[in-house]
XYZ file of C-alpha atoms in Angstrom:
691
model
C -24.466 8.777 -39.154
C -23.360 11.116 -36.389
C -25.806 11.545 -33.552
C -26.619 14.786 -31.767
C -24.334 13.983 -28.777
C -21.427 13.083 -31.013
C -22.066 16.198 -33.102
C -22.011 18.258 -29.947
C -18.597 16.760 -28.871
C -17.112 17.496 -32.290
C -18.203 21.137 -31.975
C -16.864 21.413 -28.440
C -13.484 20.072 -29.625
C -13.063 23.286 -31.662
C -13.178 25.169 -28.428
C -11.071 22.805 -26.329
C -8.670 21.431 -28.986
C -8.552 23.990 -31.845
C -6.051 23.554 -34.656
C -6.241 27.286 -35.565
C -7.384 30.425 -33.630
C -8.251 33.976 -34.786
C -7.647 36.506 -31.962
C -9.979 39.376 -32.852
C -9.195 42.668 -31.131
C -5.797 41.588 -29.827
C -3.877 44.199 -27.866
C -0.795 45.927 -29.302
C 0.952 45.788 -25.961
C 3.351 42.961 -25.284
C 5.885 42.012 -22.650
C 5.766 41.521 -18.935
C 2.377 42.416 -17.350
C 0.682 42.919 -20.743
C -1.655 39.936 -20.456
C -1.538 39.560 -24.177
C -3.281 36.370 -25.264
C -1.206 36.024 -28.434
C 2.052 36.261 -26.503
C 0.728 33.791 -23.894
C -0.181 31.223 -26.542
C 3.288 31.501 -28.102
C 4.983 31.197 -24.674
C 3.082 28.135 -23.633
C 3.881 26.384 -26.936
C 0.390 26.094 -28.421
C 0.882 23.771 -31.412
C -1.845 25.216 -33.720
C -1.929 28.282 -35.926
C -2.594 31.693 -34.470
C -3.974 34.621 -36.448
C -3.966 37.928 -34.521
C -6.545 40.400 -35.871
C -6.445 44.180 -35.240
C -6.978 46.832 -38.034
C -4.787 49.369 -36.128
C -1.524 47.381 -36.152
C 0.360 45.493 -38.864
C 2.904 43.493 -36.772
C 3.042 42.025 -33.264
C 5.986 40.094 -31.852
C 7.445 39.942 -35.412
C 4.305 38.245 -36.796
C 1.752 39.575 -39.260
C -1.408 41.054 -37.760
C -4.491 40.755 -40.008
C -6.764 43.746 -40.677
C -9.933 41.665 -40.343
C -10.946 37.966 -40.341
C -11.599 38.094 -44.107
C -7.847 38.635 -44.674
C -6.958 35.352 -43.005
C -5.950 33.046 -45.888
C -6.868 29.661 -44.210
C -9.783 28.066 -42.354
C -10.172 28.941 -38.715
C -11.544 26.492 -36.058
C -12.052 29.135 -33.279
C -12.535 32.881 -33.217
C -11.850 34.728 -29.938
C -13.502 38.121 -29.713
C -11.874 40.677 -27.396
C -13.194 43.947 -28.885
C -15.298 46.605 -27.053
C -18.787 45.368 -26.445
C -20.615 47.660 -28.809
C -18.944 46.069 -31.919
C -19.167 42.440 -30.776
C -22.419 41.608 -32.594
C -21.065 43.007 -35.872
C -17.826 41.050 -35.433
C -19.908 37.826 -34.679
C -21.823 38.382 -37.914
C -18.466 38.711 -39.745
C -17.304 35.401 -38.263
C -20.447 33.701 -39.601
C -19.870 35.089 -43.072
C -16.247 33.943 -42.942
C -17.394 30.431 -42.152
C -16.232 30.337 -38.571
C -18.815 28.351 -36.525
C -17.170 28.373 -33.128
C -16.690 31.732 -31.314
C -15.534 32.657 -27.737
C -16.582 36.099 -26.593
C -14.267 37.377 -23.841
C -15.652 40.924 -23.910
C -17.627 41.993 -20.913
C -20.585 44.326 -20.271
C -23.578 42.395 -21.587
C -26.581 40.918 -19.822
C -24.608 40.996 -16.501
C -24.290 44.767 -16.787
C -26.791 47.464 -17.924
C -29.674 47.781 -20.293
C -27.505 48.542 -23.280
C -25.573 45.340 -22.417
C -28.767 43.386 -22.362
C -29.794 44.734 -25.781
C -26.335 43.828 -27.189
C -26.644 40.273 -25.800
C -30.120 40.020 -27.463
C -28.552 40.767 -30.749
C -25.999 38.017 -30.105
C -28.836 35.613 -29.177
C -30.637 36.423 -32.448
C -27.476 35.710 -34.493
C -27.062 32.355 -32.778
C -30.629 31.423 -33.389
C -30.600 32.406 -37.051
C -27.184 31.027 -38.074
C -26.443 28.068 -35.669
C -23.006 29.443 -34.793
C -21.795 28.129 -31.421
C -20.868 30.805 -28.931
C -19.144 30.578 -25.522
C -19.847 33.588 -23.397
C -19.948 36.570 -23.611
C -18.141 37.530 -20.440
C -16.133 34.340 -20.482
C -12.462 33.876 -19.902
C -12.729 30.842 -22.071
C -10.907 27.520 -21.876
C -7.890 25.817 -20.401
C -6.449 22.508 -21.759
C -3.187 21.624 -20.130
C -2.853 18.470 -22.171
C -2.188 20.451 -25.372
C -1.275 23.015 -23.889
C -3.829 25.676 -24.797
C -5.575 28.448 -22.897
C -7.466 31.654 -23.475
C -6.631 32.742 -19.892
C -4.609 35.845 -19.525
C -1.604 34.151 -18.021
C 0.430 31.372 -19.611
C -0.023 27.724 -18.496
C 2.331 24.767 -18.586
C 1.667 21.353 -20.124
C 0.488 19.052 -17.345
C -1.870 16.156 -17.199
C -4.465 16.163 -14.443
C -7.584 13.960 -14.586
C -9.757 16.732 -13.016
C -11.932 18.998 -15.237
C -13.778 22.080 -14.111
C -16.848 23.763 -15.626
C -17.560 27.162 -14.137
C -19.703 30.249 -14.374
C -16.670 32.254 -13.291
C -13.184 32.399 -14.966
C -11.432 32.884 -11.626
C -11.286 29.067 -11.073
C -9.651 28.106 -14.357
C -6.132 28.817 -13.058
C -6.476 25.969 -10.622
C -5.967 25.863 -6.882
C -2.973 25.429 -4.567
C -4.197 21.989 -3.651
C -4.685 20.630 -7.158
C -4.351 21.531 -10.849
C -7.083 21.462 -13.416
C -6.349 19.413 -16.525
C -9.169 21.042 -18.525
C -11.570 23.916 -17.717
C -14.350 25.889 -19.284
C -15.748 29.177 -18.219
C -19.338 29.419 -19.402
C -19.734 33.148 -18.864
C -23.247 34.424 -19.495
C -24.198 31.050 -21.160
C -26.067 32.652 -24.072
C -25.429 29.420 -25.953
C -22.918 26.832 -24.682
C -23.915 25.721 -21.246
C -23.360 22.971 -18.682
C -24.912 20.301 -20.972
C -22.493 20.995 -23.799
C -19.474 21.000 -21.505
C -20.567 17.846 -19.662
C -21.108 16.054 -22.943
C -17.672 16.949 -24.119
C -16.083 15.478 -20.934
C -18.390 12.462 -20.819
C -16.181 10.079 -22.843
C -12.923 11.981 -22.507
C -10.357 9.262 -21.504
C -8.098 11.833 -19.822
C -10.753 13.086 -17.370
C -12.117 11.066 -14.396
C -13.435 13.806 -12.138
C -15.559 16.864 -13.196
C -16.119 19.865 -10.935
C -18.960 22.315 -11.447
C -19.291 25.780 -10.061
C -22.955 26.760 -10.565
C -24.710 30.127 -9.976
C -27.840 29.208 -11.940
C -29.153 26.726 -14.501
C -31.353 27.734 -17.430
C -32.786 24.314 -18.320
C -32.804 22.163 -15.263
C -34.496 19.160 -16.873
C -32.006 19.016 -19.679
C -29.106 19.497 -17.288
C -30.294 16.585 -15.077
C -30.698 14.320 -18.022
C -27.144 14.967 -19.183
C -25.691 14.944 -15.706
C -27.352 11.631 -14.847
C -25.749 10.088 -17.863
C -22.266 11.526 -17.281
C -22.296 10.616 -13.553
C -22.477 6.965 -14.501
C -19.028 7.347 -15.994
C -17.329 10.134 -14.091
C -17.409 11.540 -10.545
C -19.185 14.879 -10.740
C -18.850 17.383 -7.885
C -20.918 20.529 -7.593
C -20.261 23.776 -5.806
C -23.431 25.847 -5.695
C -23.149 29.580 -5.148
C -26.015 31.852 -3.926
C -27.417 29.578 -1.262
C -30.329 31.167 0.530
C -31.726 30.318 3.973
C -35.034 31.700 2.843
C -35.257 29.532 -0.225
C -38.172 29.868 -2.659
C -41.046 31.875 -1.334
C -44.395 30.165 -1.877
C -47.552 31.672 -0.391
C -50.189 29.265 -1.767
C -49.394 25.868 -0.317
C -47.506 23.954 2.280
C -45.688 22.021 -0.483
C -44.386 25.263 -1.962
C -43.068 26.608 1.326
C -41.472 23.267 2.346
C -39.685 22.683 -0.965
C -37.344 25.690 -0.951
C -34.971 26.079 -3.882
C -31.907 24.758 -1.891
C -33.741 21.559 -0.890
C -34.788 21.101 -4.553
C -31.305 21.674 -5.842
C -29.866 19.163 -3.308
C -32.339 16.339 -4.251
C -32.041 17.052 -7.906
C -28.244 16.541 -7.689
C -28.683 13.356 -5.671
C -31.180 11.835 -8.105
C -28.742 12.549 -10.955
C -25.861 10.913 -9.057
C -23.897 14.146 -8.400
C -22.155 15.054 -5.151
C -22.609 18.477 -3.556
C -19.490 20.202 -2.226
C -19.532 22.589 0.703
C -16.462 24.434 -0.356
C -13.750 24.658 -3.095
C -11.261 22.732 -1.049
C -13.531 19.660 -1.130
C -12.940 19.293 -4.926
C -9.295 18.483 -4.150
C -10.050 16.465 -0.981
C -12.719 14.230 -2.620
C -10.795 13.912 -5.916
C -7.794 12.642 -3.946
C -9.829 9.922 -2.303
C -11.704 8.922 -5.520
C -8.550 8.873 -7.835
C -6.250 7.071 -5.443
C -8.281 4.717 -3.321
C -9.998 1.406 -4.110
C -13.824 1.266 -3.683
C -15.241 1.302 -0.190
C -16.898 -2.069 0.596
C -18.481 -0.865 3.823
C -18.392 1.780 6.615
C -16.543 -0.139 9.326
C -13.416 1.790 10.187
C -10.229 0.674 11.911
C -7.960 3.368 13.501
C -4.207 3.257 14.214
C -3.016 6.203 16.236
C -0.054 7.212 18.434
C -2.330 9.537 20.396
C -5.508 8.647 22.272
C -6.875 12.133 21.573
C -6.467 11.609 17.862
C -8.635 8.424 18.097
C -11.345 10.202 20.001
C -11.501 13.075 17.475
C -11.770 10.585 14.558
C -14.623 8.762 16.401
C -16.508 12.078 16.640
C -16.081 12.565 12.984
C -17.123 8.961 12.222
C -20.403 9.649 13.741
C -20.893 12.905 11.742
C -20.149 11.179 8.444
C -21.765 7.838 8.865
C -18.921 5.515 9.650
C -18.833 3.101 12.531
C -15.995 1.694 14.629
C -14.956 -1.755 13.474
C -14.708 -4.625 15.969
C -11.415 -6.426 15.353
C -11.597 -10.193 14.752
C -10.187 -12.401 17.382
C -7.695 -14.121 15.059
C -6.127 -10.796 14.064
C -5.971 -9.596 17.702
C -3.963 -12.790 18.465
C -1.501 -11.921 15.737
C -0.450 -8.589 17.242
C -1.001 -9.189 20.954
C 2.695 -9.906 21.565
C 3.837 -6.386 20.437
C 1.548 -4.699 23.060
C 2.402 -4.362 26.681
C 0.588 -6.834 29.067
C -1.592 -4.156 30.575
C -2.779 -2.801 27.146
C -6.184 -3.678 25.562
C -5.924 -4.480 21.863
C -9.040 -2.696 20.736
C -10.205 -0.087 18.188
C -8.864 2.636 18.116
C -5.436 0.920 18.243
C -3.288 3.231 20.341
C 0.344 2.183 19.586
C 2.545 4.720 21.346
C 3.530 2.600 24.402
C 4.253 -0.417 22.133
C 6.248 1.786 19.699
C 8.424 3.102 22.534
C 9.049 -0.475 23.631
C 9.600 -2.201 20.268
C 10.227 0.639 17.686
C 7.884 2.976 15.998
C 8.233 1.737 12.444
C 7.945 -1.967 13.170
C 4.889 -1.533 15.417
C 3.136 0.778 13.036
C 3.716 -1.583 10.033
C 2.605 -4.607 12.007
C -0.569 -2.866 13.197
C -1.405 -1.820 9.669
C -0.854 -5.264 8.163
C -3.183 -6.669 10.841
C -5.977 -4.282 9.905
C -5.498 -4.833 6.167
C -5.970 -8.639 6.748
C -9.002 -8.211 9.027
C -12.270 -8.805 7.090
C -14.188 -6.909 9.708
C -12.311 -3.649 8.800
C -13.529 -1.850 5.637
C -11.447 1.267 5.874
C -8.183 2.045 7.741
C -7.516 5.495 9.210
C -4.050 6.424 10.435
C -2.917 9.227 12.650
C 0.733 10.029 12.005
C 3.502 12.619 11.385
C 4.842 13.137 7.980
C 7.994 10.927 8.547
C 5.613 7.939 8.928
C 3.992 8.434 5.530
C 6.604 6.419 3.771
C 5.992 3.401 6.032
C 2.238 3.686 5.524
C 2.647 3.809 1.783
C 4.952 0.816 1.787
C 2.403 -1.326 3.604
C -0.614 -0.049 1.762
C 1.106 -0.964 -1.544
C 0.834 -4.649 -0.588
C -2.904 -4.478 -0.010
C -4.397 -2.465 -2.883
C -8.010 -3.475 -2.400
C -8.602 -1.762 0.977
C -8.742 2.004 1.314
C -6.448 3.818 3.730
C -6.368 7.491 4.643
C -4.067 9.429 6.941
C -4.471 12.418 9.190
C -1.030 14.090 9.215
C -0.280 15.927 12.426
C 2.665 18.132 13.489
C 4.737 20.432 11.398
C 5.370 19.582 7.710
C 8.855 18.623 6.589
C 10.547 19.734 3.420
C 10.841 16.150 2.251
C 7.119 15.777 1.930
C 6.277 19.152 0.334
C 5.141 19.245 -3.242
C 2.048 18.547 -5.325
C 2.021 14.782 -5.270
C -1.543 13.489 -4.637
C -1.407 11.214 -1.620
C -4.423 10.260 0.422
C -3.664 12.201 3.578
C -5.438 15.150 5.120
C -4.887 17.925 7.549
C -7.853 16.959 9.676
C -10.149 13.899 10.461
C -13.170 15.954 9.242
C -11.744 16.473 5.778
C -10.578 12.911 5.491
C -13.920 11.425 6.479
C -16.056 13.860 4.526
C -13.986 12.829 1.430
C -14.552 9.136 2.133
C -18.260 9.677 2.745
C -18.533 11.536 -0.596
C -16.853 8.670 -2.478
C -19.107 6.155 -0.643
C -22.178 8.233 -1.576
C -21.113 8.322 -5.182
C -20.661 4.575 -5.154
C -24.090 4.064 -3.751
C -25.686 6.468 -6.171
C -24.349 4.927 -9.277
C -24.880 1.401 -8.070
C -28.496 1.947 -7.009
C -31.217 -0.094 -8.712
C -33.569 1.770 -10.965
C -36.794 0.161 -12.121
C -37.575 2.841 -14.604
C -40.831 4.721 -15.200
C -44.074 3.153 -13.865
C -47.297 4.175 -15.625
C -50.740 3.617 -14.087
C -54.075 3.454 -15.837
C -55.766 6.833 -15.360
C -58.703 8.976 -16.515
C -56.789 11.770 -18.258
C -59.879 13.015 -20.035
C -61.647 13.753 -16.700
C -58.732 15.790 -15.449
C -58.417 17.600 -18.762
C -62.049 18.586 -18.678
C -61.829 19.838 -15.046
C -58.711 21.968 -15.846
C -60.233 23.320 -19.043
C -63.351 24.483 -17.280
C -61.259 26.175 -14.563
C -59.144 27.844 -17.248
C -62.258 29.183 -19.020
C -63.421 30.666 -15.685
C -59.880 32.145 -15.183
C -59.827 30.142 -11.892
C -56.273 29.837 -10.510
C -57.004 27.986 -7.221
C -58.879 24.691 -7.118
C -60.372 23.126 -4.008
C -63.347 20.762 -4.402
C -62.506 19.996 -8.003
C -59.146 18.489 -6.955
C -60.716 15.557 -5.193
C -62.101 14.366 -8.559
C -58.678 14.964 -10.162
C -57.020 12.740 -7.598
C -59.753 10.051 -7.980
C -59.160 10.084 -11.735
C -55.518 9.179 -10.986
C -56.295 6.390 -8.591
C -55.595 8.246 -5.335
C -58.445 7.452 -2.948
C -60.375 10.323 -1.456
C -62.784 10.522 1.493
C -66.527 10.455 0.608
C -67.731 14.048 0.446
C -70.054 16.526 -1.203
C -70.112 20.327 -1.430
C -73.460 21.906 -0.410
C -74.903 25.424 -0.514
C -77.453 25.224 2.327
C -78.016 23.647 5.788
C -80.763 21.513 4.463
C -78.512 20.039 1.783
C -75.794 19.431 4.491
C -78.248 17.468 6.602
C -79.273 15.255 3.665
C -75.720 14.627 2.583
C -74.651 13.826 6.186
C -77.431 11.271 6.556
C -76.205 9.511 3.325
C -72.568 9.512 4.513
C -73.517 8.241 7.925
C -72.479 10.127 11.028
C -69.974 11.237 12.339
C -69.124 13.802 9.650
C -66.869 16.795 9.151
C -67.886 20.359 7.859
C -65.402 22.526 6.120
C -65.665 26.021 4.624
C -64.845 25.638 0.921
C -63.122 28.580 -0.678
C -60.077 28.859 -2.927
C -59.120 32.055 -1.110
C -58.682 30.362 2.305
C -55.283 28.637 2.713
C -55.705 27.487 6.307
C -59.438 26.868 7.185
C -58.613 26.237 10.815
C -57.352 29.887 11.109
C -60.989 31.059 10.801
C -62.488 28.101 12.699
C -63.702 26.822 9.256
C -63.348 23.156 10.146
C -65.756 21.302 12.525
C -65.031 17.647 13.240
C -66.784 14.816 14.991
C -70.333 15.892 14.256
C -72.460 12.979 15.564
C -76.040 13.837 14.688
C -78.411 16.329 12.901
C -78.668 18.448 15.996
C -74.917 19.005 16.268
C -74.681 19.512 12.468
C -77.289 22.317 12.644
C -75.447 24.084 15.505
C -72.010 23.800 13.843
C -73.285 24.787 10.381
C -74.924 27.957 11.792
C -72.085 28.818 14.126
C -69.397 28.235 11.382
C -71.268 30.458 8.936
C -71.915 33.119 11.544
C -68.233 33.204 12.505
C -67.221 33.268 8.820
C -69.510 36.238 8.107
C -68.050 38.190 11.021
C -64.328 37.484 10.246
C -64.140 36.878 6.490
C -67.350 38.026 4.733
C -65.265 39.657 1.967
C -64.026 36.219 0.902
C -66.083 34.264 -1.695
C -66.991 30.747 -0.802
C -68.043 27.847 -2.951
C -70.089 26.330 -0.197
C -69.595 23.911 2.689
C -67.968 20.549 2.255
C -69.546 17.631 4.068
C -67.077 14.750 4.595
C -67.268 11.402 6.221
C -65.309 11.592 9.500
C -62.053 9.593 9.582
C -60.404 9.351 12.943
C -57.880 6.685 12.620
C -54.714 6.606 10.529
C -51.423 8.553 10.373
C -51.700 12.119 8.981
C -49.183 12.791 6.149
C -48.667 15.411 3.534
C -48.189 14.753 -0.156
C -47.667 17.647 -2.554
C -46.245 18.918 -5.729
C -44.557 22.186 -6.664
C -43.379 23.352 -10.088
C -39.775 24.598 -9.749
C -38.621 27.101 -12.383
C -35.319 25.229 -12.922
C -36.070 21.539 -12.575
C -39.859 21.244 -13.225
C -42.166 19.566 -10.835
C -41.023 18.368 -7.480
C -42.850 15.838 -5.250
C -43.072 16.591 -1.425
C -43.670 14.064 1.281
C -43.688 14.333 5.015
C -45.528 14.628 8.383
C -48.950 16.082 7.765
C -51.672 17.827 9.781
C -51.610 21.196 11.469
C -47.962 20.784 12.535
C -46.586 20.303 9.010
C -44.680 23.641 8.776
C -43.532 23.517 12.320
C -42.070 20.011 12.226
C -40.765 20.307 8.660
C -40.160 16.640 8.507
C -40.239 16.399 4.694
C -38.390 14.899 1.754
C -38.518 15.793 -1.982
C -37.759 14.342 -5.350
C -37.792 15.714 -8.885
C -40.457 14.350 -11.263
C -40.598 11.768 -12.777
C -39.864 9.673 -9.677
C -39.049 6.023 -9.719
C -40.223 3.362 -7.232
C -36.739 3.642 -5.532
C -37.218 7.515 -5.322
C -40.494 6.985 -3.579
C -39.034 4.516 -1.098
C -36.118 6.923 -0.352
C -38.633 9.803 0.070
C -40.550 7.764 2.766
C -37.485 6.265 4.551
C -35.629 9.546 4.857
C -38.276 11.172 7.061
C -38.664 10.754 10.873
C -42.348 9.874 10.454
C -41.262 6.753 8.580
C -40.410 5.210 11.972
C -43.979 5.667 13.094
C -45.340 4.299 9.770
C -43.421 1.033 10.401
C -45.284 0.534 13.610
C -44.319 2.043 16.990
C -44.826 0.619 20.468
C -47.508 -1.816 19.602
C -49.266 0.305 16.940
C -49.827 -1.473 13.671
C -47.695 -0.518 10.644
C -49.064 1.743 7.947
C -49.549 0.609 4.365
C -46.178 1.692 2.888
C -46.924 0.048 -0.519
C -50.093 2.152 -0.761
C -48.140 5.269 0.198
C -45.358 4.575 -2.370
C -48.094 4.155 -5.082
C -49.738 7.472 -4.124
C -46.352 9.224 -4.580
C -45.865 7.637 -7.996
C -49.441 8.448 -9.097
C -49.015 12.060 -8.068
C -45.732 12.235 -9.965
C -47.594 10.919 -13.054
C -50.429 13.433 -12.617
C -48.167 16.549 -12.570
C -46.054 15.071 -15.415
C -49.251 14.715 -17.601
C -50.590 18.100 -16.552
C -47.694 20.538 -16.147
C -50.196 23.448 -15.811
C -50.587 22.382 -12.192
C -48.290 24.812 -10.390
C -48.846 23.477 -6.863
C -50.861 20.655 -5.407
C -51.140 20.152 -1.679
C -52.705 16.989 -0.111
C -52.868 17.625 3.689
C -53.678 15.367 5.294
C -53.496 12.057 3.592
C -54.697 9.492 6.243
C -52.799 6.170 5.940
C -54.143 3.033 7.505
C -52.699 -0.489 7.964
C -54.383 -1.079 4.604
C -54.858 1.697 2.129
C -55.686 5.327 3.017
C -57.724 8.387 2.098
C -57.137 12.056 1.135
C -59.045 14.309 3.540
C -58.097 17.674 2.184
C -56.444 18.958 -1.037
C -56.015 22.170 -3.017
C -54.196 23.038 -6.246
C -52.885 26.128 -8.002
C -52.876 26.098 -11.880
C -51.800 28.318 -14.676
């Protein structure tokens, strides 16, 4: 029995490896500059059958042109529609009636254009939903498969095998780049049907493809995308170029968590959790692919440098710091092996500056000897060479003897004709590009090798939370304040002892039961920052102080914010000790809920020391969230202060993840602060926004 994934691959093969194609709306123009797809397919030697369709012509390039798809005598794997946009839905319906279940729509002017275009695309969407026909596009340049060769691009391609595939939301990338060729490519266009998930699934078990590049402008179903991408990344290196980056990010007006977890941050962490590598520019696809396809795995980050110029070594050291590599310390035994080729006054240290030795003993011999020494040194994980192109041959000869240790080169000086061409060798035009590529490969290795414990489920009181949210929904209440404390308690997250009161007399009674000192807080869903209106009074030591602060706080509130409705005054037990942290959740429109962690208190948005993870998070995700912040150093204990309870903190993150997974109607939830002690901790303030 064929499973859904296998079925999807079989359907995608009709797009990428068709045995027969109908070209509907083919142009009557042919010859140089005509961009005729029929002519291109013939020129590139496409091995399948081609059926041009156009009711206005009978012959093209000495071959029969069919009046419509019903006139084609044989079965067709793939229909390519190139007609004016207004007739595309009708042509698509004809394809369905003819039994063609795979259709590429090259025609433009749909949802990306005007209102009429949106209406036409809605008709296409309806046909897809009702019939199950698979559609790529509209507004898609289609596919490239150099292994066949086959392409719906408007220029011919040559047969060539490259292990790099590219999935794009723009057809401009399918031709390839000066730095590298694409073996297979898919332009998704408007993604009315076939999207990144379908394309990734097709490449997942493709033995010809080892690297997949993605150009993303937007994702419709982020959860589905991450699920597929996570699976594919275990088998292939997946590199992502994201367009439309915004410094502003997602605007959120209702919580710290929303404003801290901007869309770019969320996209970054979502990729990392799935095991994907973010590219900063198109050239990095070629740079990183070169390193990944040609180098053995990195076993560490200790780097040994061979250079004929001291300046080159210094520049590499600067880049090492930027990309997380450290200078290796050569072992004494290996230093002894090459000491004799250096002049008496020279220090044999890293970086290994060989120029004086090379002038004395010969450049090729010294370079080869230095390289061999570093290859044999167990304290060197990666070798970095600075050289001119004539030395590449020597480097490759030595590296060939030691295939288990990676070596990269920074080629300086003018290129020579003998080394021009498209051969993929692991050399770069700058140390930054070389080390960025190495760091990306190392990051990928770490991501796919990381331990994953799987989903952890805690015992909770879901009924209590369900009742609370149901009551709020009946009241049409969007913002929750006091109620959220009970929600957190139901999910095992400890909260400070508290009670909401309506009068000063009630406040005095509650404070006595809690034991002084206590805290008073204005309780209103309409007030985001209570301290802005002096609505928080701390350290109240006795009834006299409580009376004063209660009356003063209410008086100030009535003067400054009397138009705001309040639920009452919250009386809390005073908690002075502990580290102030923020825990939060935000529902992202693309990826679902995101958990936020960082430095809490009144300086949260100024310091912006936060980390995020897409729900559901694992134990390892929670640990990474904590360790990737600056406040984690304080939590471990700093200058004699005791360490905070990191196990408790990790459990709070996991419980919060479970809460928003169970109740997706929670749009945002903001715990600020969470006080963490050497053992356990307490939530002091929280608010939530719900559907």
